[in-house]
Short mmCIF file of C-alpha atoms and ligand atoms in Angstrom, two decimals:
data_model
loop_
_atom_site.label_atom_id
_atom_site.label_comp_id
_atom_site.label_asym_id
_atom_site.label_seq_id
_atom_site.Cartn_x
_atom_site.Cartn_y
_atom_site.Cartn_z
CA UNK A 1 80.45 116.57 65.78
CA UNK A 2 79.58 112.37 64.88
CA UNK A 3 82.44 110.31 66.89
CA UNK A 4 83.31 106.51 66.92
CA UNK A 5 84.36 105.64 70.64
CA UNK A 6 86.13 103.06 71.82
CA UNK A 7 85.65 100.53 74.47
CA UNK A 8 88.12 99.58 75.70
CA UNK A 9 86.31 96.62 77.53
CA UNK A 10 87.95 94.77 74.26
CA UNK A 11 91.08 95.36 74.37
CA UNK A 12 93.96 93.12 76.66
CA UNK A 13 93.95 94.71 79.26
CA UNK A 14 97.78 93.66 80.27
CA UNK A 15 98.60 96.50 77.67
CA UNK A 16 96.37 98.71 78.03
CA UNK A 17 98.28 102.02 77.39
CA UNK A 18 99.84 100.73 75.15
CA UNK A 19 95.88 99.41 72.84
CA UNK A 20 94.85 103.30 73.95
CA UNK A 21 97.00 104.46 71.75
CA UNK A 22 97.29 101.80 68.99
CA UNK A 23 93.34 103.51 68.64
CA UNK A 24 94.49 107.36 69.95
CA UNK A 25 96.71 107.37 65.60
CA UNK A 26 93.27 107.22 64.16
CA UNK A 27 91.84 110.42 65.63
CA UNK A 28 89.89 109.72 67.77
CA UNK A 29 88.42 112.12 71.09
CA UNK A 30 87.36 110.08 73.65
CA UNK A 31 87.57 106.56 75.48
CA UNK A 32 84.23 104.43 76.37
CA UNK A 33 85.79 102.83 80.09
CA UNK A 34 83.15 100.17 81.32
CA UNK A 35 82.99 99.70 84.78
CA UNK A 36 81.11 96.20 86.41
CA UNK A 37 80.68 95.12 89.58
CA UNK A 38 79.73 92.21 89.29
CA UNK A 39 75.64 92.59 90.93
CA UNK A 40 74.50 95.54 88.41
CA UNK A 41 75.83 93.35 85.67
CA UNK A 42 77.08 89.64 85.64
CA UNK A 43 80.25 91.23 85.38
CA UNK A 44 83.30 92.38 86.77
CA UNK A 45 85.58 95.10 85.57
CA UNK A 46 87.64 98.36 87.17
CA UNK A 47 88.10 100.53 89.24
CA UNK A 48 89.62 104.53 90.57
CA UNK A 49 93.44 102.55 90.29
CA UNK A 50 93.58 101.87 86.59
CA UNK A 51 91.95 104.91 85.79
CA UNK A 52 93.92 106.98 87.10
CA UNK A 53 96.96 104.87 86.09
CA UNK A 54 95.54 105.03 82.97
CA UNK A 55 95.35 108.55 83.58
CA UNK A 56 98.52 108.82 83.14
CA UNK A 57 99.04 107.88 79.36
CA UNK A 58 96.56 109.58 76.95
CA UNK A 59 94.59 112.89 77.12
CA UNK A 60 92.24 111.22 74.89
CA UNK A 61 88.54 112.46 76.99
CA UNK A 62 87.13 109.71 79.41
CA UNK A 63 83.69 108.08 79.49
CA UNK A 64 83.93 106.77 82.02
CA UNK A 65 80.08 104.06 82.30
CA UNK A 66 79.43 102.33 85.24
CA UNK A 67 76.72 99.80 85.24
CA UNK A 68 76.45 99.59 89.36
CA UNK A 69 74.72 99.63 92.12
CA UNK A 70 75.63 102.73 93.96
CA UNK A 71 76.60 105.15 91.40
CA UNK A 72 76.73 108.13 94.32
CA UNK A 73 79.36 106.78 96.38
CA UNK A 74 81.74 105.91 93.17
CA UNK A 75 81.17 108.56 90.98
CA UNK A 76 83.49 110.95 92.67
CA UNK A 77 86.04 108.37 92.99
CA UNK A 78 86.05 108.62 89.01
CA UNK A 79 86.13 111.76 88.75
CA UNK A 80 88.84 112.63 91.34
CA UNK A 81 90.60 110.23 89.09
CA UNK A 82 90.17 111.62 85.95
CA UNK A 83 86.91 110.94 84.08
CA UNK A 84 85.24 113.55 81.69
CA UNK A 85 82.33 112.72 82.59
CA UNK A 86 79.99 109.67 83.72
CA UNK A 87 77.02 107.74 82.60
CA UNK A 88 74.42 106.65 85.43
CA UNK A 89 72.04 104.26 85.16
CA UNK A 90 67.99 105.61 84.77
CA UNK A 91 67.68 101.05 86.50
CA UNK A 92 70.13 101.73 89.01
CA UNK A 93 68.72 105.70 90.16
CA UNK A 94 66.16 106.19 93.15
CA UNK A 95 67.22 109.84 92.33
CA UNK A 96 68.03 110.33 89.57
CA UNK A 97 68.11 114.10 89.83
CA UNK A 98 70.51 113.89 92.39
CA UNK A 99 72.78 111.77 91.69
CA UNK A 100 73.10 113.51 87.80
CA UNK A 101 73.72 117.03 89.34
CA UNK A 102 76.67 115.69 91.73
CA UNK A 103 78.67 114.15 88.58
CA UNK A 104 78.07 117.95 87.42
CA UNK A 105 79.47 119.21 91.01
CA UNK A 106 82.04 117.38 91.30
CA UNK A 107 83.22 118.37 87.28
CA UNK A 108 82.24 116.31 85.29
CA UNK A 109 79.34 115.97 82.80
CA UNK A 110 77.46 113.62 83.15
CA UNK A 111 74.63 111.55 81.25
CA UNK A 112 72.29 108.51 81.68
CA UNK A 113 71.91 104.63 80.32
CA UNK A 114 68.87 103.67 79.50
CA UNK A 115 68.89 99.50 79.02
CA UNK A 116 66.97 98.00 76.64
CA UNK A 117 63.55 96.97 78.60
CA UNK A 118 63.73 100.95 79.52
CA UNK A 119 61.80 104.04 77.79
CA UNK A 120 63.12 106.66 76.40
CA UNK A 121 59.25 108.57 78.90
CA UNK A 122 60.68 107.53 81.60
CA UNK A 123 63.53 110.09 80.97
CA UNK A 124 61.43 113.34 80.20
CA UNK A 125 61.85 114.84 83.91
CA UNK A 126 65.86 114.86 83.41
CA UNK A 127 66.28 115.92 79.34
CA UNK A 128 66.75 119.59 81.09
CA UNK A 129 69.73 118.80 82.83
CA UNK A 130 72.15 115.85 81.84
CA UNK A 131 74.44 116.48 78.87
CA UNK A 132 74.29 113.18 76.98
CA UNK A 133 71.63 110.44 76.90
CA UNK A 134 73.22 106.94 76.22
CA UNK A 135 71.16 104.25 74.46
CA UNK A 136 72.19 100.73 75.71
CA UNK A 137 71.52 98.91 72.17
CA UNK A 138 72.69 95.77 73.53
CA UNK A 139 72.05 94.22 77.20
CA UNK A 140 75.01 95.88 79.07
CA UNK A 141 77.76 92.81 81.23
CA UNK A 142 80.02 92.04 78.41
CA UNK A 143 80.58 92.49 74.57
CA UNK A 144 80.00 91.06 71.64
CA UNK A 145 76.82 90.29 71.55
CA UNK A 146 74.07 91.23 68.69
CA UNK A 147 72.44 94.92 68.27
CA UNK A 148 68.92 95.39 68.75
CA UNK A 149 67.62 97.70 66.04
CA UNK A 150 64.58 98.16 68.61
CA UNK A 151 67.96 101.02 69.98
CA UNK A 152 67.45 103.06 66.85
CA UNK A 153 63.89 103.85 67.85
CA UNK A 154 64.99 104.95 71.15
CA UNK A 155 67.67 107.04 68.87
CA UNK A 156 65.08 108.77 67.31
CA UNK A 157 62.57 109.15 69.02
CA UNK A 158 65.24 111.40 71.46
CA UNK A 159 66.59 113.48 68.10
CA UNK A 160 62.92 114.59 67.89
CA UNK A 161 62.86 115.25 71.51
CA UNK A 162 65.50 117.68 71.63
CA UNK A 163 64.65 119.55 68.96
CA UNK A 164 61.41 120.20 70.03
CA UNK A 165 62.25 121.37 72.95
CA UNK A 166 64.83 122.99 72.51
CA UNK A 167 67.84 120.79 74.40
CA UNK A 168 71.24 119.91 73.37
CA UNK A 169 72.03 117.28 75.20
CA UNK A 170 74.04 114.76 72.89
CA UNK A 171 72.59 111.31 71.98
CA UNK A 172 75.39 107.64 72.65
CA UNK A 173 74.86 104.56 71.71
CA UNK A 174 76.53 101.03 72.98
CA UNK A 175 77.08 97.11 72.08
CA UNK A 176 76.87 95.26 68.55
CA UNK A 177 77.63 98.90 67.37
CA UNK A 178 79.79 97.82 63.76
CA UNK A 179 80.61 98.79 59.78
CA UNK A 180 77.30 97.83 59.05
CA UNK A 181 74.68 99.49 61.11
CA UNK A 182 77.13 102.65 61.50
CA UNK A 183 74.95 104.88 59.36
CA UNK A 184 71.19 103.30 60.28
CA UNK A 185 72.74 104.44 64.16
CA UNK A 186 73.92 107.90 62.30
CA UNK A 187 71.03 108.90 60.31
CA UNK A 188 68.86 107.61 63.32
CA UNK A 189 70.18 110.95 65.19
CA UNK A 190 73.55 109.40 67.02
CA UNK A 191 76.07 111.94 67.47
CA UNK A 192 78.71 109.34 69.76
CA UNK A 193 79.08 105.60 69.18
CA UNK A 194 81.40 103.71 71.19
CA UNK A 195 82.82 99.91 69.41
CA UNK A 196 84.69 97.64 71.74
CA UNK A 197 84.41 94.43 69.84
CA UNK A 198 84.19 95.34 66.44
CA UNK A 199 87.57 97.81 66.79
CA UNK A 200 89.99 95.76 69.03
CA UNK A 201 89.26 92.27 67.74
CA UNK A 202 89.94 93.76 64.57
CA UNK A 203 93.75 93.19 62.51
CA UNK A 204 93.90 96.34 61.91
CA UNK A 205 92.36 98.44 64.87
CA UNK A 206 93.47 102.07 64.18
CA UNK A 207 92.42 101.31 60.51
CA UNK A 208 89.51 100.08 61.96
CA UNK A 209 88.39 102.70 63.73
CA UNK A 210 89.56 105.03 60.37
CA UNK A 211 87.06 102.92 58.71
CA UNK A 212 84.22 104.10 60.95
CA UNK A 213 84.40 106.98 61.68
CA UNK A 214 84.09 108.68 57.44
CA UNK A 215 81.56 105.26 56.82
CA UNK A 216 79.62 107.81 60.07
CA UNK A 217 80.59 110.96 58.01
CA UNK A 218 79.59 109.54 54.51
CA UNK A 219 76.35 108.94 56.70
CA UNK A 220 76.05 112.36 58.09
CA UNK A 221 76.52 113.95 54.82
CA UNK A 222 73.34 112.75 53.39
CA UNK A 223 71.19 113.07 56.48
CA UNK A 224 68.01 115.65 56.70
C1 DX5 B 301 78.42 96.35 77.39
C2 DX5 B 301 79.63 97.36 77.14
C3 DX5 B 301 80.10 98.50 76.56
C4 DX5 B 301 80.55 97.08 75.54
C5 DX5 B 301 80.43 96.75 74.09
O1 DX5 B 301 77.20 95.50 78.24
O2 DX5 B 301 79.02 98.73 78.31
O3 DX5 B 301 80.85 99.17 76.38
O4 DX5 B 301 82.41 97.38 75.53
O5 DX5 B 301 81.20 96.26 73.77
P1 DX5 B 301 81.08 95.17 71.31
O6 DX5 B 301 81.49 96.76 70.31
O7 DX5 B 301 81.61 94.70 71.05
O8 DX5 B 301 79.71 95.65 71.74
ZN1 ZN B 302 79.91 100.58 77.40
#
């Protein structure tokens, strides 16, 4: 089922539990948590203690996106803190196969992320072990950037490969997702649509999520 996954990056960090509760009322299953280390991307966000605190306030699934240079060291800490799934960047992992297996051994679903400049072909040898693939549709580091349309081509490629190879990984997109492009993204074959500023900077985040869910559902209905 296609899902809208709100990213807390654009939420008010001083009222995080409340912000999560607001979007939870829209009937979502998962929230997206962006971890940035100031090295892999030029921004800093949060660490395991915050995830642990937030874990006590909600039963929603935690989709943790690690934009850090050392995922092997920190992924286990985020899983202990309550992450249900962890995504690591292909560009940050010289031993990607090992890192993905480490995440799964520690009890979380493992995803791989590709930046806009990284082709899908670099994932050929891990697609049979990943639980999901996250396609960045902006250069990571900040919310509220413009969607890069070439990412739609990557979604189509991944959808085709999973059919051809009979694989069942989920396809996720992150960056610049809005009401305007949801239809195209879903029709390209995407399952999970991460959205930050479009939701949390709107007047009524829950209503916005519901509207996005409806648009995604309509696009699913016409998918051929
Ligand atoms: C960007 C983050 C995104 C961000 C998306 O590096 O990975 O998850 O929250 O924000 P929007 O939806 O505003 O582009
Ligand atoms: Zn993200």
